[in-house]
mmCIF file of C-alpha atoms in Angstrom:
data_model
loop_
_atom_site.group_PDB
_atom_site.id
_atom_site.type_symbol
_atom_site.label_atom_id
_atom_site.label_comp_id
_atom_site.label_asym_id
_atom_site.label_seq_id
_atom_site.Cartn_x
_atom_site.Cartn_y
_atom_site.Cartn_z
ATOM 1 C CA UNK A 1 8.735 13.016 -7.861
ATOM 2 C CA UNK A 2 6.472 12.790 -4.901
ATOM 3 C CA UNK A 3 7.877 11.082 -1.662
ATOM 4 C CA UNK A 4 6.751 10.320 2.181
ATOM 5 C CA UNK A 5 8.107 10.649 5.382
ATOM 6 C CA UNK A 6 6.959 8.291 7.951
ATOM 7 C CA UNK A 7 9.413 10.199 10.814
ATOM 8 C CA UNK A 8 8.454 7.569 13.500
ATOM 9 C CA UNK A 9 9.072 3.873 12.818
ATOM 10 C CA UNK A 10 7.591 1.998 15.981
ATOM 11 C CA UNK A 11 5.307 3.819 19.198
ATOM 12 C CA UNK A 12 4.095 2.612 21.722
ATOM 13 C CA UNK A 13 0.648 3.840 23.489
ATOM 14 C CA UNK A 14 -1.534 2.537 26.106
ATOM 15 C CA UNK A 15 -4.431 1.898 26.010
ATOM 16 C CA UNK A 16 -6.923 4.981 26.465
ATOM 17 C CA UNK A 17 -4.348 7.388 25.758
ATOM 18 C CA UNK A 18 -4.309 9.467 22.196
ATOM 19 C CA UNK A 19 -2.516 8.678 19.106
ATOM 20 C CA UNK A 20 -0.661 10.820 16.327
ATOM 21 C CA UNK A 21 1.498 9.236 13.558
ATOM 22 C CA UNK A 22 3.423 11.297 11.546
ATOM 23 C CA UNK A 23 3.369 11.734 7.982
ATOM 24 C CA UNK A 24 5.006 14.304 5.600
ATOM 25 C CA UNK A 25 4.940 14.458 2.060
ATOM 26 C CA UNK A 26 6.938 16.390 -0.551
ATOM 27 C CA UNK A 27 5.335 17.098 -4.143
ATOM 28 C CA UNK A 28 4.984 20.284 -6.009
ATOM 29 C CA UNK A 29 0.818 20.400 -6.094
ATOM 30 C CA UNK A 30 -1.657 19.222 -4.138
ATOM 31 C CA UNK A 31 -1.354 15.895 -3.488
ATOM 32 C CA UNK A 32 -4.140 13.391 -2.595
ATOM 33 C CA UNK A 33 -3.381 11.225 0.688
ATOM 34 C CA UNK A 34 -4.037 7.895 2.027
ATOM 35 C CA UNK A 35 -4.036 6.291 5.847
ATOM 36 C CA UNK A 36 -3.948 1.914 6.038
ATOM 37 C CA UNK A 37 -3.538 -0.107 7.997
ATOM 38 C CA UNK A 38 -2.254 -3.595 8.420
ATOM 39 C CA UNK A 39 -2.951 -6.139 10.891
ATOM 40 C CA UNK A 40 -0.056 -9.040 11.378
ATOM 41 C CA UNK A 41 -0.441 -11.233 8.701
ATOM 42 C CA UNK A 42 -2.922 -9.249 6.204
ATOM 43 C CA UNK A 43 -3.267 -6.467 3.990
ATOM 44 C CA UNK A 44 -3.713 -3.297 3.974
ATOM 45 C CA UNK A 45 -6.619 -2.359 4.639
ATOM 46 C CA UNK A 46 -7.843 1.747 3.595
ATOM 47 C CA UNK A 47 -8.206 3.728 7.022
ATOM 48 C CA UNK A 48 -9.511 7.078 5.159
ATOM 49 C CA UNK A 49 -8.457 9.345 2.302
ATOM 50 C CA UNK A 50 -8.161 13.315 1.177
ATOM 51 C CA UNK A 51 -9.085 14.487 -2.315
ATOM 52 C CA UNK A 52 -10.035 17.932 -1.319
ATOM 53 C CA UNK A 53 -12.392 20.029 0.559
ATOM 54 C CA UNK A 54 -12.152 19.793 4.291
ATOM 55 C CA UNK A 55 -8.702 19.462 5.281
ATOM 56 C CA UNK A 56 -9.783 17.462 8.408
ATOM 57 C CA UNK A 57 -10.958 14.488 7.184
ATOM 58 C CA UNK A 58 -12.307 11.087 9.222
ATOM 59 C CA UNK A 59 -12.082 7.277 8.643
ATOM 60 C CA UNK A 60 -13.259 4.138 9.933
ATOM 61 C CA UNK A 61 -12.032 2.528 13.553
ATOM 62 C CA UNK A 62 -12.316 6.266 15.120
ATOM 63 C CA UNK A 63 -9.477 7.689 13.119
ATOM 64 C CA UNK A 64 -9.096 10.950 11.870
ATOM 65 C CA UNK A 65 -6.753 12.867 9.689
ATOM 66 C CA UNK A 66 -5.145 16.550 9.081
ATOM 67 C CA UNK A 67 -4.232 18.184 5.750
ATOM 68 C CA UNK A 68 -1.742 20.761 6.608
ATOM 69 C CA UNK A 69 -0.399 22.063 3.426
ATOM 70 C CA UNK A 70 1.615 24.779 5.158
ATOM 71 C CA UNK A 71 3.175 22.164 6.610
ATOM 72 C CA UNK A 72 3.081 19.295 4.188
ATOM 73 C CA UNK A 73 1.803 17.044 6.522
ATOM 74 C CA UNK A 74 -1.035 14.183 6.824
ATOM 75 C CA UNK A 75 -0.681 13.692 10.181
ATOM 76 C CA UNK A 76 -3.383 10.737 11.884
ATOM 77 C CA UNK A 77 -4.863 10.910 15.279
ATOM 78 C CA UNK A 78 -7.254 8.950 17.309
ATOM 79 C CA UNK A 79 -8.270 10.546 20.646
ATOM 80 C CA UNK A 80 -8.187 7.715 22.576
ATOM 81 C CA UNK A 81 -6.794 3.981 21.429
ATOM 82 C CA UNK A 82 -7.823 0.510 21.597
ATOM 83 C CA UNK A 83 -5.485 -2.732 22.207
ATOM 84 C CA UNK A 84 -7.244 -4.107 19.080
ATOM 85 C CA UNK A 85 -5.118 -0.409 16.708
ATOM 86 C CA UNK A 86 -1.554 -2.422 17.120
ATOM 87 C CA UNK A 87 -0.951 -2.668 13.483
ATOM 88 C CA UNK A 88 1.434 -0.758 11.381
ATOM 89 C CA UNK A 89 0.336 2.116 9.182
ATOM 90 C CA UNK A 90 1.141 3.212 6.219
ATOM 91 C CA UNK A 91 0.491 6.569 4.679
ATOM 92 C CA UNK A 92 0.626 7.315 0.942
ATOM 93 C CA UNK A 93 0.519 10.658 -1.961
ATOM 94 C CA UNK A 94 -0.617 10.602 -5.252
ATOM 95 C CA UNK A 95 -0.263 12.437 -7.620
ATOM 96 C CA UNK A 96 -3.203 14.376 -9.547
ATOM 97 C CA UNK A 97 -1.125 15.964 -12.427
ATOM 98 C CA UNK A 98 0.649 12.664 -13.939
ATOM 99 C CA UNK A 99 -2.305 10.297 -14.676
ATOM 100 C CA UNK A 100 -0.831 7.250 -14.314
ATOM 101 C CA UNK A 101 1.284 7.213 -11.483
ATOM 102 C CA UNK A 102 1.106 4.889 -8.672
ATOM 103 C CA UNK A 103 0.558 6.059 -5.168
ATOM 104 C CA UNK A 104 3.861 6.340 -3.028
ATOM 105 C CA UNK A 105 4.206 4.793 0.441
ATOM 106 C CA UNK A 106 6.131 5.848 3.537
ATOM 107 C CA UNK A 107 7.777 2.824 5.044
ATOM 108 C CA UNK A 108 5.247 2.944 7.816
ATOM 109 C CA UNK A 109 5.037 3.047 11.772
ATOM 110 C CA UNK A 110 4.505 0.177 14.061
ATOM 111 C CA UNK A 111 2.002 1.116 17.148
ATOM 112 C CA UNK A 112 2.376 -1.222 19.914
ATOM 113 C CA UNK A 113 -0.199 -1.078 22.517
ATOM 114 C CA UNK A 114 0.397 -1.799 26.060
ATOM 115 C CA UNK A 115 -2.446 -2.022 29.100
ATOM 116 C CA UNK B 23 -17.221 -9.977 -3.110
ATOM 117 C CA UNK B 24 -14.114 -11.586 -3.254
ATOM 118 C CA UNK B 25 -12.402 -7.982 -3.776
ATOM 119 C CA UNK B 26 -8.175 -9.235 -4.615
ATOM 120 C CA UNK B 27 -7.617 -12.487 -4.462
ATOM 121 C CA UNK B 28 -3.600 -13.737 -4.488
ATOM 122 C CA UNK B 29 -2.587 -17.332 -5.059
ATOM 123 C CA UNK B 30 -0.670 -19.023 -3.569
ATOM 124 C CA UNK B 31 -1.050 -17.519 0.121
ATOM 125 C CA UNK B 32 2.972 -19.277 0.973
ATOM 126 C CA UNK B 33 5.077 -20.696 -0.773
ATOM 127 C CA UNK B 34 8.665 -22.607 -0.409
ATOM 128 C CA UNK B 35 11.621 -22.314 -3.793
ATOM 129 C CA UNK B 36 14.818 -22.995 -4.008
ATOM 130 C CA UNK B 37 17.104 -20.657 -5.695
ATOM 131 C CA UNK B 38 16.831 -20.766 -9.218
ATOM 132 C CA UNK B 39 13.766 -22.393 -9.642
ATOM 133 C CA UNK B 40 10.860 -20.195 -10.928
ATOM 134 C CA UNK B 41 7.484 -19.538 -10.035
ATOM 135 C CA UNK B 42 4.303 -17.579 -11.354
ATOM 136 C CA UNK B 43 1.776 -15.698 -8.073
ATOM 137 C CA UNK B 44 -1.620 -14.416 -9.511
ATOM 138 C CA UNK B 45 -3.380 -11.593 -8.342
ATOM 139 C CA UNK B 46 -7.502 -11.883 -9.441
ATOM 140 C CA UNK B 47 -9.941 -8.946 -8.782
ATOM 141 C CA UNK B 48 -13.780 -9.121 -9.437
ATOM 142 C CA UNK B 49 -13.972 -5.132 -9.350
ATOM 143 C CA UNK B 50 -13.723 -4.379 -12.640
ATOM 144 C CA UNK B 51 -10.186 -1.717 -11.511
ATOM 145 C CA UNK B 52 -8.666 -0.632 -14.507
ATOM 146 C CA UNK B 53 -5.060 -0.494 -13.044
ATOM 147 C CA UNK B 54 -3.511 -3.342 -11.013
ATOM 148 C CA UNK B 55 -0.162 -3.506 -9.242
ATOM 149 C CA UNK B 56 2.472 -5.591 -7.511
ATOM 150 C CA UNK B 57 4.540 -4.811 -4.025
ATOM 151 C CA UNK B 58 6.815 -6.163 -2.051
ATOM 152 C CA UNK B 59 7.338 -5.750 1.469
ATOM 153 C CA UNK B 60 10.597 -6.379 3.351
ATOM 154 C CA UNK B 61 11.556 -5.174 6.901
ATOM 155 C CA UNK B 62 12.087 -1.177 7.353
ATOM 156 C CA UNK B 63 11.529 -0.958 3.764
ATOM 157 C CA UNK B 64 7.679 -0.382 3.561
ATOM 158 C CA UNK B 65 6.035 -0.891 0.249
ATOM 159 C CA UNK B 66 8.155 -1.050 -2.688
ATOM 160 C CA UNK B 67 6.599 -1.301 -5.993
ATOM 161 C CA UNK B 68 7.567 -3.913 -8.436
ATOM 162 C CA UNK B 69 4.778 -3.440 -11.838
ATOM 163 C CA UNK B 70 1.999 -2.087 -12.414
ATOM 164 C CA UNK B 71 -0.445 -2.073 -15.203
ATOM 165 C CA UNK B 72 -2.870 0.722 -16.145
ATOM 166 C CA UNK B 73 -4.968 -1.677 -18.434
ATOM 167 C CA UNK B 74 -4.767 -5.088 -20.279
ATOM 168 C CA UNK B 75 -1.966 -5.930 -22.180
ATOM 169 C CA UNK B 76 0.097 -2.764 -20.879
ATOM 170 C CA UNK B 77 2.544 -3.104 -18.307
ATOM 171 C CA UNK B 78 5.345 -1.040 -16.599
ATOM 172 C CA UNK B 79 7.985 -1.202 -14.150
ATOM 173 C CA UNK B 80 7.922 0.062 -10.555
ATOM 174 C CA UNK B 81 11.032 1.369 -8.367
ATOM 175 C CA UNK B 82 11.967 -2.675 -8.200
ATOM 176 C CA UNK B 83 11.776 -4.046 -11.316
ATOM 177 C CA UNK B 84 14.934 -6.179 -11.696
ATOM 178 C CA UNK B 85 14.478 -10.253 -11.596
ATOM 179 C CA UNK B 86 10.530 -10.095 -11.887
ATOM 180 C CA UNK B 87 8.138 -10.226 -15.178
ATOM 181 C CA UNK B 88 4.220 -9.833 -15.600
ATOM 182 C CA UNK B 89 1.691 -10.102 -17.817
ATOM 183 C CA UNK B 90 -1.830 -8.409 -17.872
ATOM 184 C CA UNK B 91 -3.372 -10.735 -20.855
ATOM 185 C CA UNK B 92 -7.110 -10.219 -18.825
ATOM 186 C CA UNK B 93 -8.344 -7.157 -16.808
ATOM 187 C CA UNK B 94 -9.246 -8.777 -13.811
ATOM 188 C CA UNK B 95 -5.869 -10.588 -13.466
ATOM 189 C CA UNK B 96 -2.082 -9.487 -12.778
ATOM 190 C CA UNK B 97 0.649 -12.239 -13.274
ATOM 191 C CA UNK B 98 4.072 -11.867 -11.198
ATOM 192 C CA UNK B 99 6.132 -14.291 -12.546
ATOM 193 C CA UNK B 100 10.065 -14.860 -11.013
ATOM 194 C CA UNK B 101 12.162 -16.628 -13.951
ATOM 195 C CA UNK B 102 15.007 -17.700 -11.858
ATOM 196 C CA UNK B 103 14.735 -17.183 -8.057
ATOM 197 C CA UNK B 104 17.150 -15.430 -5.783
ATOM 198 C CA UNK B 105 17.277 -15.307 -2.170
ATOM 199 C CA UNK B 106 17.105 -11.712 -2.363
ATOM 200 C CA UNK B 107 13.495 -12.473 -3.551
ATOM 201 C CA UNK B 108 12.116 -13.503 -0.362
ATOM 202 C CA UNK B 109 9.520 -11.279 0.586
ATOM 203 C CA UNK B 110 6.012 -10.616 1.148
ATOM 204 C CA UNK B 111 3.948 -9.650 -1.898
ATOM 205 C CA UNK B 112 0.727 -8.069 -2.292
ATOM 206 C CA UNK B 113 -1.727 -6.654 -5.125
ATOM 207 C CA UNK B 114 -3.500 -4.374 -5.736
ATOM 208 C CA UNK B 115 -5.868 -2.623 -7.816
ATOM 209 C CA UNK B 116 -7.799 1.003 -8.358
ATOM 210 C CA UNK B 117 -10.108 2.350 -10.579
ATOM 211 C CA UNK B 118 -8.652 4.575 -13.370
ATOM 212 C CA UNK B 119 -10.190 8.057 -11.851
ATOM 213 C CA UNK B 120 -9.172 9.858 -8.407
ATOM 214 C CA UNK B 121 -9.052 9.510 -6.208
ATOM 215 C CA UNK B 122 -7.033 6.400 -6.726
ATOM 216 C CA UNK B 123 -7.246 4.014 -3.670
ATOM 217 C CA UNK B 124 -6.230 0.626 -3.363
ATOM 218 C CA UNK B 125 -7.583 -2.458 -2.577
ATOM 219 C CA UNK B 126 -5.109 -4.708 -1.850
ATOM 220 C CA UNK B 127 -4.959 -8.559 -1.466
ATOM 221 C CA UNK B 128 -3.871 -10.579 1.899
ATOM 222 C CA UNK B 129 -0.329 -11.332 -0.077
ATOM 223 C CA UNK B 130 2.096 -14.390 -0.709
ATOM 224 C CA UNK B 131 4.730 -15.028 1.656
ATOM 225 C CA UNK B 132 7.368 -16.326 -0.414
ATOM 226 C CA UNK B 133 10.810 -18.220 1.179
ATOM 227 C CA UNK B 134 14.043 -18.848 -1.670
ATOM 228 C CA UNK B 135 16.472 -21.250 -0.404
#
Protein backbone atom coordinates (compact mmCIF):
# COMPACT_ATOMS: atom_id res chain seq x y z
CA UNK A 1 0.00 0.00 0.00
CA UNK A 2 1.10 3.46 -0.88
CA UNK A 3 2.03 5.88 2.06
CA UNK A 4 3.50 9.64 2.63
CA UNK A 5 5.97 11.18 4.56
CA UNK A 6 5.44 14.69 5.49
CA UNK A 7 9.17 14.73 7.48
CA UNK A 8 8.54 18.35 8.73
CA UNK A 9 5.43 19.12 10.79
CA UNK A 10 5.55 23.04 11.39
CA UNK A 11 8.37 25.81 9.60
CA UNK A 12 8.69 28.83 9.92
CA UNK A 13 9.93 31.38 7.01
CA UNK A 14 10.01 35.00 6.60
CA UNK A 15 8.82 36.69 4.47
CA UNK A 16 10.91 36.98 1.08
CA UNK A 17 12.91 34.10 1.87
CA UNK A 18 12.38 30.54 -0.14
CA UNK A 19 10.32 27.67 0.79
CA UNK A 20 10.72 23.73 0.49
CA UNK A 21 8.32 21.25 2.20
CA UNK A 22 9.13 17.88 2.22
CA UNK A 23 7.31 15.07 0.90
CA UNK A 24 8.23 11.36 0.33
CA UNK A 25 6.21 8.69 -0.86
CA UNK A 26 6.58 4.90 -0.89
CA UNK A 27 4.61 2.75 -3.63
CA UNK A 28 5.87 0.17 -5.99
CA UNK A 29 4.99 2.20 -9.52
CA UNK A 30 4.70 5.43 -10.43
CA UNK A 31 2.60 7.18 -8.42
CA UNK A 32 0.59 10.35 -9.28
CA UNK A 33 1.06 13.34 -6.64
CA UNK A 34 -0.85 16.10 -5.21
CA UNK A 35 0.21 19.63 -3.31
CA UNK A 36 -3.03 21.61 -1.12
CA UNK A 37 -3.32 23.72 0.76
CA UNK A 38 -5.46 24.88 3.60
CA UNK A 39 -6.10 28.17 4.96
CA UNK A 40 -7.40 28.29 8.88
CA UNK A 41 -10.77 27.44 8.79
CA UNK A 42 -11.29 26.01 5.05
CA UNK A 43 -10.55 23.34 2.79
CA UNK A 44 -8.22 22.20 0.92
CA UNK A 45 -7.75 23.78 -1.73
CA UNK A 46 -5.48 21.86 -5.00
CA UNK A 47 -1.99 23.74 -5.21
CA UNK A 48 -0.81 21.59 -8.43
CA UNK A 49 -0.55 17.95 -9.48
CA UNK A 50 1.90 15.25 -11.45
CA UNK A 51 0.50 12.63 -13.81
CA UNK A 52 3.54 12.37 -15.93
CA UNK A 53 5.76 14.07 -18.31
CA UNK A 54 7.86 16.82 -16.88
CA UNK A 55 8.97 15.93 -13.57
CA UNK A 56 9.06 19.67 -12.58
CA UNK A 57 5.78 20.64 -12.52
CA UNK A 58 4.09 24.31 -11.42
CA UNK A 59 0.86 25.41 -9.61
CA UNK A 60 -1.05 28.32 -8.72
CA UNK A 61 0.15 31.07 -5.86
CA UNK A 62 3.91 30.77 -7.39
CA UNK A 63 4.43 27.22 -6.31
CA UNK A 64 6.28 24.69 -7.90
CA UNK A 65 6.96 21.04 -7.52
CA UNK A 66 9.79 18.18 -8.11
CA UNK A 67 9.26 14.54 -9.12
CA UNK A 68 12.31 12.79 -8.01
CA UNK A 69 11.70 9.18 -8.46
CA UNK A 70 15.27 8.26 -7.56
CA UNK A 71 14.48 9.66 -4.59
CA UNK A 72 10.80 9.15 -4.04
CA UNK A 73 10.18 12.50 -3.34
CA UNK A 74 7.53 15.42 -4.26
CA UNK A 75 9.24 17.94 -2.73
CA UNK A 76 7.39 21.86 -3.06
CA UNK A 77 9.23 25.07 -3.35
CA UNK A 78 8.41 28.65 -3.80
CA UNK A 79 11.41 30.96 -4.40
CA UNK A 80 10.40 33.57 -2.42
CA UNK A 81 7.15 33.61 0.16
CA UNK A 82 4.35 35.75 0.99
CA UNK A 83 2.74 36.40 4.64
CA UNK A 84 -0.58 35.58 2.90
CA UNK A 85 1.32 31.13 2.20
CA UNK A 86 0.80 30.48 6.23
CA UNK A 87 -1.43 27.57 5.76
CA UNK A 88 -0.69 23.96 6.21
CA UNK A 89 -0.04 21.66 3.28
CA UNK A 90 -0.79 18.57 2.55
CA UNK A 91 0.72 16.32 -0.04
CA UNK A 92 -0.91 13.15 -1.40
CA UNK A 93 -0.10 9.61 -3.93
CA UNK A 94 -2.37 7.77 -5.83
CA UNK A 95 -2.29 5.04 -7.12
CA UNK A 96 -2.61 4.29 -11.05
CA UNK A 97 -2.65 0.40 -10.93
CA UNK A 98 -5.70 -0.21 -8.36
CA UNK A 99 -8.62 1.77 -9.91
CA UNK A 100 -10.42 2.60 -7.14
CA UNK A 101 -8.29 3.63 -4.52
CA UNK A 102 -8.43 6.81 -2.73
CA UNK A 103 -5.55 9.19 -2.69
CA UNK A 104 -3.32 8.96 0.56
CA UNK A 105 -2.36 12.03 2.61
CA UNK A 106 0.73 12.89 4.64
CA UNK A 107 -0.32 14.46 7.88
CA UNK A 108 0.87 17.77 6.55
CA UNK A 109 3.27 20.77 7.52
CA UNK A 110 2.31 23.98 9.11
CA UNK A 111 4.33 27.15 7.52
CA UNK A 112 4.27 30.02 9.76
CA UNK A 113 5.37 33.21 8.34
CA UNK A 114 7.07 35.85 10.23
CA UNK A 115 8.09 39.66 8.89
CA UNK B 1 -20.60 26.74 -9.25
CA UNK B 2 -21.24 25.73 -5.96
CA UNK B 3 -18.39 22.91 -6.40
CA UNK B 4 -18.92 20.66 -2.55
CA UNK B 5 -21.21 21.89 -0.51
CA UNK B 6 -21.30 20.35 3.41
CA UNK B 7 -24.18 20.95 5.77
CA UNK B 8 -24.17 21.80 8.61
CA UNK B 9 -20.88 24.09 8.69
CA UNK B 10 -20.83 23.41 13.10
CA UNK B 11 -22.51 21.65 15.00
CA UNK B 12 -22.96 20.90 18.98
CA UNK B 13 -24.11 16.75 20.28
CA UNK B 14 -24.05 15.24 23.19
CA UNK B 15 -22.76 11.81 23.48
CA UNK B 16 -25.01 9.38 22.25
CA UNK B 17 -27.20 11.33 20.35
CA UNK B 18 -26.92 10.92 16.52
CA UNK B 19 -26.63 13.04 13.67
CA UNK B 20 -26.62 12.85 9.72
CA UNK B 21 -23.76 15.77 7.72
CA UNK B 22 -24.39 15.89 3.86
CA UNK B 23 -21.91 16.45 1.42
CA UNK B 24 -23.70 17.87 -2.19
CA UNK B 25 -21.59 18.35 -5.40
CA UNK B 26 -22.97 19.91 -8.70
CA UNK B 27 -19.89 18.35 -10.71
CA UNK B 28 -21.22 15.46 -11.84
CA UNK B 29 -17.72 13.34 -9.83
CA UNK B 30 -18.34 9.87 -9.98
CA UNK B 31 -16.56 9.04 -6.62
CA UNK B 32 -17.19 10.98 -3.38
CA UNK B 33 -15.51 10.65 0.01
CA UNK B 34 -15.50 11.48 3.69
CA UNK B 35 -12.35 12.67 6.08
CA UNK B 36 -11.70 13.55 9.20
CA UNK B 37 -9.16 15.72 10.49
CA UNK B 38 -7.80 15.72 14.05
CA UNK B 39 -4.53 17.34 15.34
CA UNK B 40 -1.07 15.69 14.03
CA UNK B 41 -3.17 13.21 12.39
CA UNK B 42 -3.70 14.79 8.87
CA UNK B 43 -6.44 13.39 6.75
CA UNK B 44 -7.85 10.19 7.71
CA UNK B 45 -10.37 8.64 5.54
CA UNK B 46 -13.63 7.46 6.85
CA UNK B 47 -15.92 6.16 3.29
CA UNK B 48 -15.84 6.57 0.18
CA UNK B 49 -18.04 5.75 -2.69
CA UNK B 50 -16.99 5.09 -6.30
CA UNK B 51 -20.68 5.50 -7.60
CA UNK B 52 -24.36 5.50 -6.37
CA UNK B 53 -25.53 3.01 -4.22
CA UNK B 54 -21.85 1.55 -3.61
CA UNK B 55 -20.03 2.36 -0.65
CA UNK B 56 -16.80 1.30 1.21
CA UNK B 57 -14.87 1.83 4.21
CA UNK B 58 -11.76 3.99 4.63
CA UNK B 59 -8.76 3.46 7.25
CA UNK B 60 -11.56 4.84 9.98
CA UNK B 61 -14.52 3.22 9.54
CA UNK B 62 -15.69 2.23 13.05
CA UNK B 63 -18.87 4.29 14.63
CA UNK B 64 -19.80 6.03 11.19
CA UNK B 65 -22.40 4.87 8.28
CA UNK B 66 -23.22 6.40 4.72
CA UNK B 67 -25.31 6.17 2.09
CA UNK B 68 -24.82 7.21 -1.65
CA UNK B 69 -28.74 6.78 -2.72
CA UNK B 70 -27.96 9.99 -5.46
CA UNK B 71 -24.67 10.80 -7.32
CA UNK B 72 -24.32 14.18 -6.41
CA UNK B 73 -24.76 13.49 -2.65
CA UNK B 74 -22.66 11.58 0.18
CA UNK B 75 -24.47 11.00 3.59
CA UNK B 76 -22.18 10.62 6.88
CA UNK B 77 -24.40 9.61 9.33
CA UNK B 78 -23.04 8.97 13.31
CA UNK B 79 -25.70 6.48 15.01
CA UNK B 80 -24.64 7.03 18.50
CA UNK B 81 -22.02 9.77 19.17
CA UNK B 82 -18.78 9.47 21.02
CA UNK B 83 -16.49 12.03 22.15
CA UNK B 84 -13.88 10.43 20.26
CA UNK B 85 -15.98 11.73 17.27
CA UNK B 86 -15.16 15.25 17.56
CA UNK B 87 -13.46 16.33 14.64
CA UNK B 88 -13.39 18.26 11.59
CA UNK B 89 -14.93 16.64 8.51
CA UNK B 90 -14.66 17.32 4.98
CA UNK B 91 -15.82 15.86 1.43
CA UNK B 92 -14.82 15.34 -1.30
CA UNK B 93 -15.24 14.26 -4.72
CA UNK B 94 -13.21 13.28 -8.19
CA UNK B 95 -14.01 12.24 -11.41
CA UNK B 96 -13.65 8.46 -12.08
CA UNK B 97 -10.40 8.88 -14.55
CA UNK B 98 -6.73 10.14 -13.52
CA UNK B 99 -5.65 11.86 -12.60
CA UNK B 100 -7.91 11.78 -9.61
CA UNK B 101 -7.96 15.19 -7.75
CA UNK B 102 -10.16 16.35 -5.22
CA UNK B 103 -12.36 18.96 -4.65
CA UNK B 104 -13.11 19.19 -1.32
CA UNK B 105 -15.81 21.06 0.74
CA UNK B 106 -15.10 23.87 3.60
CA UNK B 107 -16.08 20.91 6.30
CA UNK B 108 -18.28 20.51 9.57
CA UNK B 109 -16.77 21.19 12.76
CA UNK B 110 -18.42 18.86 14.94
CA UNK B 111 -18.16 19.09 19.17
CA UNK B 112 -19.63 15.59 21.29
CA UNK B 113 -20.19 16.32 24.82
Amino acid sequence: AQSVTQPDIHITVSEGASLELRCNYSYGATPYLFWYVQSPGQGLQLLLKYFSGDTLVQGIKGFEAEFKRSQSSFNLRKPSVHWSDAAEYFCAVGSRNSGNTPLVFGKGTRLSVIA
Amino acid sequence: NAGVTQTPKFRVLKTGQSMTLLCAQDMNHEYMYWYRQDPGMGLRLIHYSVGEGTTAKGEVPDGYNVSRLKKQNFLLGLESAAPSQTSVYFCASSRWDFPRGYTFGSGTRLTVV
